Tab-separated table of C-alpha atoms (C1' of nucleotides) in Angstrom:
chain	number	residue	atom	x	y	z
A	146	MET	CA	23.806	-43.300	-8.612
A	147	ALA	CA	20.480	-44.476	-7.225
A	148	LEU	CA	17.699	-41.961	-6.670
A	149	SER	CA	16.916	-40.979	-3.089
A	150	ARG	CA	15.177	-38.149	-1.244
A	151	ALA	CA	18.513	-36.691	-0.140
A	152	ARG	CA	20.145	-36.791	-3.570
A	153	ILE	CA	17.081	-35.290	-5.239
A	154	ALA	CA	16.855	-32.410	-2.728
A	155	GLU	CA	20.586	-31.696	-2.940
A	156	THR	CA	20.517	-31.685	-6.727
A	157	ALA	CA	17.472	-29.389	-6.616
A	158	LEU	CA	19.310	-26.928	-4.339
A	159	ALA	CA	22.327	-26.987	-6.671
A	160	LEU	CA	20.019	-26.235	-9.598
A	161	VAL	CA	18.401	-23.322	-7.726
A	162	ASP	CA	21.812	-21.928	-6.719
A	163	ARG	CA	22.970	-22.152	-10.316
A	164	ASP	CA	19.927	-21.066	-12.362
A	165	GLY	CA	17.470	-19.501	-9.912
A	166	LEU	CA	14.231	-20.566	-8.265
A	167	GLU	CA	12.073	-20.132	-11.367
A	168	ALA	CA	14.370	-22.457	-13.310
A	169	LEU	CA	13.548	-25.331	-10.959
A	170	SER	CA	11.117	-27.601	-12.783
A	171	MET	CA	10.524	-31.301	-12.326
A	172	ARG	CA	11.654	-31.919	-15.882
A	173	LYS	CA	14.925	-29.972	-15.600
A	174	LEU	CA	15.643	-31.496	-12.197
A	175	GLY	CA	15.074	-34.920	-13.753
A	176	ALA	CA	17.597	-34.082	-16.455
A	177	ASP	CA	20.193	-33.111	-13.797
A	178	LEU	CA	19.495	-36.449	-12.091
A	179	GLY	CA	19.776	-38.425	-15.324
A	180	VAL	CA	16.142	-39.478	-15.193
A	181	GLU	CA	12.723	-38.425	-16.476
A	182	GLY	CA	11.096	-35.728	-14.334
A	183	MET	CA	8.129	-37.903	-13.440
A	184	ALA	CA	10.372	-40.318	-11.515
A	185	ILE	CA	10.702	-37.692	-8.750
A	186	TYR	CA	7.074	-38.252	-7.753
A	187	ARG	CA	8.106	-41.620	-6.253
A	188	TYR	CA	10.020	-39.642	-3.581
A	189	PHE	CA	8.144	-36.344	-3.196
A	190	PRO	CA	4.343	-36.114	-3.494
A	191	ASN	CA	4.563	-32.715	-5.231
A	192	LYS	CA	6.779	-29.717	-5.836
A	193	ALA	CA	5.908	-28.071	-2.488
A	194	ALA	CA	7.300	-31.108	-0.664
A	195	LEU	CA	10.466	-30.855	-2.740
A	196	LEU	CA	10.873	-27.200	-1.741
A	197	ALA	CA	10.423	-28.179	1.918
A	198	GLY	CA	13.241	-30.672	1.411
A	199	ILE	CA	15.474	-27.854	0.163
A	200	VAL	CA	14.618	-25.752	3.239
A	201	GLU	CA	15.617	-28.651	5.449
A	202	ILE	CA	19.088	-28.797	3.851
A	203	LEU	CA	19.504	-25.026	4.181
A	204	LEU	CA	18.586	-24.835	7.857
A	205	ALA	CA	20.920	-27.744	8.590
A	206	GLU	CA	23.752	-25.484	7.380
A	207	LEU	CA	23.036	-23.205	10.324
A	208	VAL	CA	25.090	-24.416	13.283
A	209	ILE	CA	23.824	-22.813	16.483
A	210	PRO	CA	26.193	-23.281	19.440
A	211	PRO	CA	24.784	-24.243	22.867
A	212	PRO	CA	24.381	-21.443	25.444
A	213	SER	CA	27.569	-20.223	27.092
A	214	ASP	CA	28.566	-17.296	29.321
A	215	VAL	CA	29.444	-15.065	26.360
A	216	PRO	CA	27.580	-11.702	26.518
A	217	TRP	CA	24.246	-11.995	24.732
A	218	GLN	CA	25.007	-9.035	22.474
A	219	ARG	CA	27.897	-10.925	20.938
A	220	VAL	CA	25.878	-14.131	20.512
A	221	PHE	CA	23.041	-12.130	18.986
A	222	ARG	CA	25.389	-10.484	16.503
A	223	GLU	CA	27.086	-13.760	15.564
A	224	LEU	CA	23.802	-15.555	14.977
A	225	SER	CA	22.552	-12.664	12.839
A	226	HIS	CA	25.715	-12.738	10.752
A	227	ALA	CA	25.557	-16.535	10.422
A	228	TYR	CA	21.973	-16.399	9.153
A	229	ARG	CA	22.804	-13.537	6.811
A	230	ALA	CA	25.777	-15.489	5.441
A	231	LEU	CA	23.547	-18.513	4.859
A	232	LEU	CA	21.088	-16.382	2.874
A	233	LEU	CA	23.853	-14.783	0.809
A	234	ARG	CA	25.339	-18.206	0.045
A	235	HIS	CA	21.975	-19.165	-1.486
A	236	PRO	CA	20.555	-15.890	-2.822
A	237	HIS	CA	18.031	-17.531	-5.125
A	238	ALA	CA	16.599	-19.590	-2.268
A	239	ILE	CA	15.798	-16.616	0.006
A	240	PRO	CA	12.069	-16.597	-0.829
A	241	LEU	CA	11.901	-20.156	0.532
A	242	LEU	CA	13.238	-18.933	3.883
A	243	ALA	CA	11.029	-15.837	4.122
A	244	THR	CA	7.988	-17.742	5.392
A	245	LEU	CA	9.039	-20.527	7.749
A	246	PRO	CA	6.231	-21.847	9.963
A	247	LEU	CA	7.267	-23.195	13.361
A	248	SER	CA	5.226	-26.294	12.561
A	249	ASP	CA	8.070	-27.294	10.235
A	250	PRO	CA	10.503	-29.557	12.170
A	251	ALA	CA	13.683	-28.039	10.724
A	252	THR	CA	12.427	-24.532	11.575
A	253	ALA	CA	11.395	-25.536	15.083
A	254	ARG	CA	14.846	-27.037	15.685
A	255	ALA	CA	16.673	-23.852	14.665
A	256	ALA	CA	14.208	-21.581	16.493
A	257	GLY	CA	14.486	-23.703	19.643
A	258	ALA	CA	18.275	-23.457	19.619
A	259	VAL	CA	18.159	-19.671	19.310
A	260	MET	CA	15.495	-19.449	22.030
A	261	ALA	CA	17.815	-21.398	24.341
A	262	GLN	CA	20.526	-18.818	23.713
A	263	LEU	CA	18.261	-15.857	24.402
A	264	ARG	CA	16.694	-17.351	27.521
A	265	ALA	CA	20.137	-18.191	28.905
A	266	ALA	CA	20.965	-14.508	28.320
A	267	GLY	CA	18.102	-13.459	30.594
A	268	PHE	CA	15.257	-12.839	28.155
A	269	ASP	CA	11.887	-14.074	29.379
A	270	ALA	CA	10.084	-16.486	27.062
A	271	PRO	CA	7.674	-14.060	25.312
A	272	SER	CA	10.425	-11.463	24.802
A	273	ALA	CA	12.797	-14.095	23.415
A	274	LEU	CA	10.220	-15.166	20.829
A	275	LYS	CA	9.463	-11.607	19.786
A	276	THR	CA	13.175	-10.818	19.613
A	277	LEU	CA	13.662	-13.847	17.361
A	278	ALA	CA	10.836	-12.659	15.115
A	279	THR	CA	12.284	-9.140	14.948
A	280	ILE	CA	15.834	-10.098	14.014
A	281	THR	CA	14.731	-12.807	11.578
A	282	SER	CA	12.419	-10.406	9.768
A	283	TYR	CA	15.160	-7.816	9.588
A	284	VAL	CA	17.881	-10.174	8.334
A	285	VAL	CA	15.621	-11.752	5.713
A	286	GLY	CA	14.215	-8.386	4.667
A	287	VAL	CA	17.654	-6.877	4.092
A	288	ALA	CA	19.001	-9.908	2.224
A	289	GLN	CA	15.957	-10.093	-0.020
A	290	TRP	CA	16.150	-6.425	-0.916
A	291	GLU	CA	19.897	-6.614	-1.447
A	292	VAL	CA	19.764	-9.628	-3.754
A	293	GLY	CA	16.679	-8.470	-5.634
A	294	THR	CA	18.165	-5.059	-6.397
A	295	ALA	CA	21.702	-6.308	-7.103
A	296	PRO	CA	21.271	-6.007	-10.899
A	297	PHE	CA	20.698	-2.266	-10.460
A	298	ARG	CA	23.803	-1.782	-8.322
A	299	ALA	CA	26.139	-3.976	-10.347
A	300	GLU	CA	28.782	-3.059	-12.855
A	301	ARG	CA	28.438	0.726	-12.983
A	302	ASN	CA	32.199	1.341	-13.005
A	303	GLY	CA	31.972	4.922	-11.833
A	304	GLU	CA	28.811	5.768	-13.718
A	305	PRO	CA	26.210	7.441	-11.476
A	306	PHE	CA	23.342	5.421	-10.079
A	307	PRO	CA	20.417	5.584	-12.570
A	308	LEU	CA	17.865	7.526	-10.524
A	309	PRO	CA	14.690	8.616	-12.324
A	310	PRO	CA	14.954	12.162	-13.774
A	311	ASP	CA	12.535	13.732	-11.257
A	312	ALA	CA	14.116	12.117	-8.198
A	313	ASP	CA	14.006	13.905	-4.850
A	314	PRO	CA	17.065	16.107	-4.127
A	315	TYR	CA	17.710	14.106	-0.953
A	316	LEU	CA	18.196	11.013	-3.096
A	317	VAL	CA	20.258	12.745	-5.783
A	318	GLU	CA	22.569	13.928	-3.032
A	319	LEU	CA	23.166	10.272	-2.137
A	320	ALA	CA	23.675	8.976	-5.670
A	321	PRO	CA	27.402	8.333	-5.129
A	322	GLN	CA	26.662	6.349	-1.965
A	323	LEU	CA	24.006	4.340	-3.807
A	324	ALA	CA	26.458	3.371	-6.516
A	325	GLU	CA	28.828	1.820	-3.988
A	326	ASP	CA	28.316	-1.629	-2.601
A	327	ASP	CA	27.692	-0.603	0.993
A	328	CYS	CA	25.085	-3.263	1.817
A	329	GLU	CA	27.257	-4.675	4.565
A	330	GLU	CA	27.491	-1.256	6.225
A	331	THR	CA	23.740	-0.760	5.945
A	332	PHE	CA	23.112	-4.173	7.501
A	333	GLU	CA	25.499	-3.373	10.342
A	334	PHE	CA	23.748	-0.045	10.961
A	335	GLY	CA	20.372	-1.740	11.451
A	336	LEU	CA	21.868	-4.523	13.542
A	337	ASP	CA	23.435	-1.933	15.851
A	338	VAL	CA	20.096	-0.130	16.103
A	339	ILE	CA	18.312	-3.337	17.101
A	340	VAL	CA	20.970	-4.377	19.635
A	341	ARG	CA	20.882	-0.934	21.272
A	342	GLY	CA	17.090	-1.051	21.313
A	343	LEU	CA	17.151	-4.447	23.013
A	344	GLU	CA	19.709	-3.222	25.577
A	345	THR	CA	17.303	-0.525	26.770
A	346	ARG	CA	14.292	-2.842	27.017
A	347	SER	CA	12.229	-2.288	30.119
B	254	MET	CA	-14.825	-0.327	-21.481
B	255	ALA	CA	-11.775	0.345	-23.621
B	256	LEU	CA	-8.462	-1.224	-22.753
B	257	SER	CA	-5.775	1.003	-21.224
B	258	ARG	CA	-2.619	0.633	-19.189
B	259	ALA	CA	-4.396	1.860	-16.045
B	260	ARG	CA	-7.407	-0.424	-16.409
B	261	ILE	CA	-5.231	-3.458	-17.140
B	262	ALA	CA	-2.978	-2.836	-14.111
B	263	GLU	CA	-5.938	-2.229	-11.803
B	264	THR	CA	-7.681	-5.381	-12.977
B	265	ALA	CA	-4.436	-7.314	-12.510
B	266	LEU	CA	-4.116	-6.054	-8.920
B	267	ALA	CA	-7.720	-7.041	-8.231
B	268	LEU	CA	-6.997	-10.519	-9.611
B	269	VAL	CA	-3.888	-10.855	-7.412
B	270	ASP	CA	-5.798	-9.658	-4.325
B	271	ARG	CA	-8.554	-12.171	-5.057
B	272	ASP	CA	-6.688	-15.286	-6.239
B	273	GLY	CA	-3.017	-14.773	-5.387
B	274	LEU	CA	0.121	-13.885	-7.300
B	275	GLU	CA	0.534	-17.306	-8.918
B	276	ALA	CA	-2.985	-17.087	-10.329
B	277	LEU	CA	-2.051	-14.024	-12.379
B	278	SER	CA	-1.602	-15.166	-15.970
B	279	MET	CA	-2.010	-13.186	-19.154
B	280	ARG	CA	-4.845	-15.475	-20.209
B	281	LYS	CA	-6.821	-15.188	-16.950
B	282	LEU	CA	-6.247	-11.438	-16.833
B	283	GLY	CA	-7.544	-11.245	-20.387
B	284	ALA	CA	-10.671	-13.104	-19.317
B	285	ASP	CA	-11.246	-10.598	-16.467
B	286	LEU	CA	-10.851	-7.798	-19.021
B	287	GLY	CA	-13.226	-9.429	-21.509
B	288	VAL	CA	-10.486	-9.902	-24.073
B	289	GLU	CA	-7.961	-12.502	-25.240
B	290	GLY	CA	-4.790	-12.537	-23.146
B	291	MET	CA	-2.577	-11.660	-26.086
B	292	ALA	CA	-4.231	-8.233	-26.399
B	293	ILE	CA	-2.387	-7.124	-23.251
B	294	TYR	CA	0.905	-7.126	-25.138
B	295	ARG	CA	-0.231	-3.974	-26.949
B	296	TYR	CA	0.049	-2.132	-23.591
B	297	PHE	CA	2.793	-3.964	-21.672
B	298	PRO	CA	5.850	-5.460	-23.395
B	299	ASN	CA	5.870	-8.458	-21.020
B	300	LYS	CA	4.656	-9.755	-17.680
B	301	ALA	CA	7.472	-8.061	-15.725
B	302	ALA	CA	6.286	-4.657	-16.988
B	303	LEU	CA	2.758	-5.544	-15.898
B	304	LEU	CA	4.010	-6.351	-12.387
B	305	ALA	CA	5.838	-3.003	-12.304
B	306	GLY	CA	2.502	-1.383	-13.162
B	307	ILE	CA	0.928	-3.070	-10.150
B	308	VAL	CA	3.749	-1.812	-7.903
B	309	GLU	CA	3.100	1.714	-9.132
B	310	ILE	CA	-0.559	1.507	-8.076
B	311	LEU	CA	0.386	0.105	-4.676
B	312	LEU	CA	2.969	2.761	-3.862
B	313	ALA	CA	0.503	5.456	-4.905
B	314	GLU	CA	-1.726	4.240	-2.056
B	315	LEU	CA	0.965	5.352	0.359
B	316	VAL	CA	0.317	8.974	1.252
B	317	ILE	CA	3.383	10.485	2.909
B	318	PRO	CA	2.696	13.855	4.527
B	319	PRO	CA	5.203	16.707	4.118
B	320	PRO	CA	7.630	17.367	6.991
B	321	SER	CA	6.146	19.109	10.019
B	322	ASP	CA	7.255	19.863	13.588
B	323	VAL	CA	5.826	16.626	14.954
B	324	PRO	CA	8.470	14.612	16.881
B	325	TRP	CA	10.273	12.271	14.504
B	326	GLN	CA	9.467	9.216	16.630
B	327	ARG	CA	5.772	9.726	15.994
B	328	VAL	CA	6.250	10.300	12.257
B	329	PHE	CA	8.469	7.229	12.093
B	330	ARG	CA	5.836	5.093	13.832
B	331	GLU	CA	3.012	6.382	11.655
B	332	LEU	CA	4.886	5.780	8.412
B	333	SER	CA	5.762	2.263	9.563
B	334	HIS	CA	2.132	1.532	10.394
B	335	ALA	CA	0.960	3.004	7.096
B	336	TYR	CA	3.335	0.830	5.111
B	337	ARG	CA	2.409	-2.227	7.155
B	338	ALA	CA	-1.286	-1.516	6.562
B	339	LEU	CA	-0.654	-1.241	2.821
B	340	LEU	CA	1.082	-4.635	2.814
B	341	LEU	CA	-1.704	-6.271	4.821
B	342	ARG	CA	-4.345	-4.820	2.473
B	343	HIS	CA	-2.591	-6.632	-0.393
B	344	PRO	CA	-1.072	-9.719	1.229
B	345	HIS	CA	-0.577	-11.607	-2.031
B	346	ALA	CA	1.349	-8.701	-3.546
B	347	ILE	CA	3.984	-8.501	-0.789
B	348	PRO	CA	6.671	-10.323	-2.817
B	349	LEU	CA	6.379	-7.557	-5.406
B	350	LEU	CA	7.254	-4.965	-2.746
B	351	ALA	CA	10.124	-6.926	-1.185
B	352	THR	CA	12.654	-5.893	-3.827
B	353	LEU	CA	12.090	-2.311	-4.915
B	354	PRO	CA	15.057	-0.698	-6.686
B	355	LEU	CA	15.436	3.067	-6.288
B	356	SER	CA	15.784	3.257	-10.065
B	357	ASP	CA	12.013	2.672	-10.224
B	358	PRO	CA	10.269	6.096	-10.328
B	359	ALA	CA	7.412	5.125	-7.993
B	360	THR	CA	9.911	3.785	-5.457
B	361	ALA	CA	12.147	6.838	-5.732
B	362	ARG	CA	9.142	9.108	-5.130
B	363	ALA	CA	8.095	7.306	-1.934
B	364	ALA	CA	11.690	6.976	-0.706
B	365	GLY	CA	12.318	10.667	-1.358
B	366	ALA	CA	9.260	11.683	0.652
B	367	VAL	CA	10.369	9.598	3.621
B	368	MET	CA	13.910	10.929	3.343
B	369	ALA	CA	12.517	14.472	3.531
B	370	GLN	CA	10.763	13.535	6.783
B	371	LEU	CA	13.874	12.009	8.338
B	372	ARG	CA	16.192	14.818	7.278
B	373	ALA	CA	13.773	17.403	8.669
B	374	ALA	CA	13.935	15.430	11.923
B	375	GLY	CA	17.686	15.942	12.097
B	376	PHE	CA	19.062	12.752	10.518
B	377	ASP	CA	22.032	13.345	8.240
B	378	ALA	CA	21.698	12.021	4.692
B	379	PRO	CA	23.580	8.703	5.014
B	380	SER	CA	21.854	7.893	8.323
B	381	ALA	CA	18.443	8.695	6.879
B	382	LEU	CA	18.996	6.299	3.988
B	383	LYS	CA	20.202	3.499	6.238
B	384	THR	CA	17.304	4.123	8.618
B	385	LEU	CA	14.910	3.857	5.687
B	386	ALA	CA	16.514	0.573	4.635
B	387	THR	CA	16.304	-0.798	8.186
B	388	ILE	CA	12.657	-0.024	8.814
B	389	THR	CA	11.561	-1.098	5.325
B	390	SER	CA	13.329	-4.432	5.643
B	391	TYR	CA	11.765	-4.976	9.044
B	392	VAL	CA	8.207	-4.070	8.031
B	393	VAL	CA	8.332	-6.158	4.856
B	394	GLY	CA	10.019	-9.069	6.647
B	395	VAL	CA	7.367	-9.211	9.361
B	396	ALA	CA	4.453	-8.894	6.950
B	397	GLN	CA	5.816	-11.575	4.658
B	398	TRP	CA	6.359	-14.024	7.503
B	399	GLU	CA	2.951	-13.218	8.986
B	400	VAL	CA	1.052	-13.730	5.743
B	401	GLY	CA	3.042	-16.771	4.669
B	402	THR	CA	2.473	-18.573	7.955
B	403	ALA	CA	-1.125	-17.472	8.419
B	404	PRO	CA	-2.518	-20.878	7.328
B	405	PHE	CA	-0.696	-22.495	10.255
B	406	ARG	CA	-2.033	-20.016	12.789
B	407	ALA	CA	-5.614	-19.894	11.530
B	408	GLU	CA	-8.711	-21.530	12.864
B	409	ARG	CA	-7.315	-23.620	15.706
B	410	ASN	CA	-10.207	-22.784	18.042
B	411	GLY	CA	-8.350	-23.569	21.249
B	412	GLU	CA	-6.441	-26.519	19.845
B	413	PRO	CA	-2.705	-26.281	20.635
B	414	PHE	CA	-0.300	-25.067	17.994
B	415	PRO	CA	0.943	-28.071	15.976
B	416	LEU	CA	4.620	-28.081	16.967
B	417	PRO	CA	6.690	-31.055	15.815
B	418	PRO	CA	6.867	-33.849	18.438
B	419	ASP	CA	10.540	-33.238	19.337
B	420	ALA	CA	10.214	-29.460	19.656
B	421	ASP	CA	12.435	-27.578	22.077
B	422	PRO	CA	10.933	-27.115	25.570
B	423	TYR	CA	11.312	-23.342	25.182
B	424	LEU	CA	8.946	-23.489	22.228
B	425	VAL	CA	6.492	-25.924	23.827
B	426	GLU	CA	6.265	-23.494	26.735
B	427	LEU	CA	5.079	-20.842	24.276
B	428	ALA	CA	2.577	-23.006	22.395
B	429	PRO	CA	-0.435	-21.098	23.818
B	430	GLN	CA	1.108	-17.774	22.767
B	431	LEU	CA	1.813	-19.139	19.281
B	432	ALA	CA	-1.803	-20.177	18.865
B	433	GLU	CA	-2.999	-16.635	19.468
B	434	ASP	CA	-2.990	-13.995	16.793
B	435	ASP	CA	-0.452	-11.698	18.396
B	436	CYS	CA	1.275	-10.548	15.229
B	437	GLU	CA	0.361	-6.948	15.930
B	438	GLU	CA	2.002	-7.145	19.339
B	439	THR	CA	5.118	-8.748	17.870
B	440	PHE	CA	5.332	-6.026	15.235
B	441	GLU	CA	4.976	-3.341	17.887
B	442	PHE	CA	7.724	-4.940	19.977
B	443	GLY	CA	10.221	-4.772	17.096
B	444	LEU	CA	9.140	-1.246	16.163
B	445	ASP	CA	9.759	-0.095	19.747
B	446	VAL	CA	13.176	-1.762	19.702
B	447	ILE	CA	14.140	0.044	16.503
B	448	VAL	CA	12.852	3.433	17.682
B	449	ARG	CA	14.759	3.107	20.973
B	450	GLY	CA	17.869	2.053	19.068
B	451	LEU	CA	17.585	5.106	16.810
B	452	GLU	CA	17.094	7.417	19.802
B	453	THR	CA	20.456	6.375	21.227
B	454	ARG	CA	22.335	6.760	17.954
B	455	SER	CA	25.695	8.411	18.352
C	158	DA	C1'	9.984	-51.663	-7.080
C	159	DC	C1'	11.284	-48.243	-9.998
C	160	DC	C1'	11.197	-45.654	-14.108
C	161	DT	C1'	9.056	-44.155	-18.797
C	162	DG	C1'	5.671	-42.223	-22.311
C	163	DA	C1'	1.750	-40.265	-23.345
C	164	DA	C1'	-1.668	-37.310	-21.989
C	165	DC	C1'	-4.212	-33.231	-19.726
C	166	DA	C1'	-4.687	-28.667	-18.531
C	167	DC	C1'	-2.095	-25.098	-18.101
C	168	DC	C1'	1.954	-21.262	-18.863
C	169	DG	C1'	4.604	-16.659	-21.553
C	170	DT	C1'	5.367	-14.989	-25.900
C	171	DT	C1'	5.405	-14.259	-31.108
C	172	DC	C1'	3.264	-13.204	-35.263
C	173	DA	C1'	0.420	-13.456	-39.203
C	174	DA	C1'	-4.256	-12.645	-39.983
C	175	DG	C1'	-8.558	-10.390	-39.429
C	176	DT	C1'	-11.683	-6.032	-38.670
D	31	DA	C1'	-5.228	0.808	-34.559
D	32	DC	C1'	-6.651	-2.852	-32.025
D	33	DC	C1'	-7.750	-7.522	-31.181
D	34	DT	C1'	-7.789	-12.739	-32.455
D	35	DG	C1'	-6.088	-17.602	-33.558
D	36	DA	C1'	-2.758	-20.581	-34.115
D	37	DA	C1'	1.597	-21.915	-32.895
D	38	DC	C1'	5.996	-22.783	-30.074
D	39	DA	C1'	8.342	-24.153	-26.173
D	40	DC	C1'	7.502	-24.720	-21.862
D	41	DC	C1'	4.981	-25.937	-16.967
D	42	DG	C1'	2.885	-29.608	-12.736
D	43	DT	C1'	0.671	-33.768	-12.338
D	44	DT	C1'	-1.639	-38.370	-13.318
D	45	DC	C1'	-1.545	-42.924	-14.756
D	46	DA	C1'	-1.175	-46.924	-17.560
D	47	DA	C1'	2.571	-49.348	-19.350
D	48	DG	C1'	7.048	-51.285	-19.389
D	49	DT	C1'	11.255	-53.685	-17.045
DNA sequence: ACCTGAACACCGTTCAAGT
DNA sequence: ACCTGAACACCGTTCAAGT
C-alpha cells in the first residue's frame, strides 16, 4: 500500500481511537503504516497538520441534510444527537473538536450547513450563529466531561460512588444516581432546556 | 525558600499561565523552583498528581456564597459568570477543568456548594444535579472554544475574517460579526437561553 | 521521488549516590 | 530527610544519505 495523505490520516485516526490521543506519535504512526516515522513529513509539514487532517475526516462523518419543512425543534434535536454520536464514536478525539476555528474549511462547511437549517427555520443570521455556538459548546462540553470521568463511573457493580469522605449531604443523597450511567438522560435534560429557551426567544 | 506541595503547585500554575499547558515539564518546573526536576517526585508521585494539585488551587479561587433569598436566576447568572471569569483568568488551564470527577474532593466541595444554592431555590435533587451538569458543560465549552480560536480572531484591524474561499453565503454574510470580539455577547445569549429554559421546566 | 538513519533537543520516571 | 546525576525509554523535527 502506497503512502498518501488520506491513508496516513485514516491510520492516525484509527490509532487515536484505539490507544488514545497521547499515544499518537510520528514513530508509532509510522509503525502502523509499515514505514519509518520520518516518512510522514513528506505528506504533512508537522504534527499539527496531521491533527487537522484527522479533524477533516471526523467532520466528513457528519451528514447534515438540506433544509426542509420539518419543525426546527426536531432538526435541532437531530443535529445535536448526530454530533453527540460522532463525539462518542471517537471519544479520544474530542479535544481535537473542542476548538474548531471557522477559518478551517471542513469546519466552515459543517457550520454553513447548520446555519442554512437554522435560517430556513426563521432564525435571523446573528441569532443563528449564536445558537450554533451555544449548542456546540454544550454538546462538546457534556461529551468531554462524560468521557473524561468515565473511569470513575465504570465497573462499580452496585458499590456506591466513591465520594470524598466530607462530601456535601446534597451530593451524598445523590450517590446512587451518580453510580448509574445516566449520561444520556442528563444530556437530554440540557437539550430540552436549551430548546425551550430558544422557543421563548424574543 | 523550602520546597513544599503548595509552593510547587503554585509555581506550576504560574508556569502554565505564562507559557501554556504543554510547556509544563518536570524539568522546567524544577528550574522555576531553583531545583532539579527530579526533586518534585518527593512531593508528587507523578505528573497527574501535580495537575490535580493545580486544579485544587483553581477551584479554591471560586468563592460560592451560602444560599440566600436572592432569586435563583440571579444566583445562577452570577455563579456562571464567576466560573467563566475563573476560566478566562487561566485560559491555558481550561483543559484541566473540562473533566472534573466528583470523586475529587475539591470538585465535590464546589459542586456541593452550588447544589445547596439550587436546592434552596426549589430545585429537587436530581434536577439540581442535571442543571449543574448543563451549565458547567456550557460554560466550559464556550470558554474552551473562545480561547482555542482566539488566534484566528485576534489582531485583524478591520481586515475581514479569513473564511475559506468556498464558504457558505450564510457565513460570508456574518464575516464582519465574526471579526469582532463578541464572545461576551455570545456567552450571554446562551446563558439567557438556558435560564429561560429552566424557568419553564415542568 | 520517496524513504531511511543518525542526530538534536527535548520528555516522564526510576534509582543509586551524595550531603 | 532532601536533593542530585546518570540512565532508560520515549518524544517532534531536521537533514544528509541511500535507492
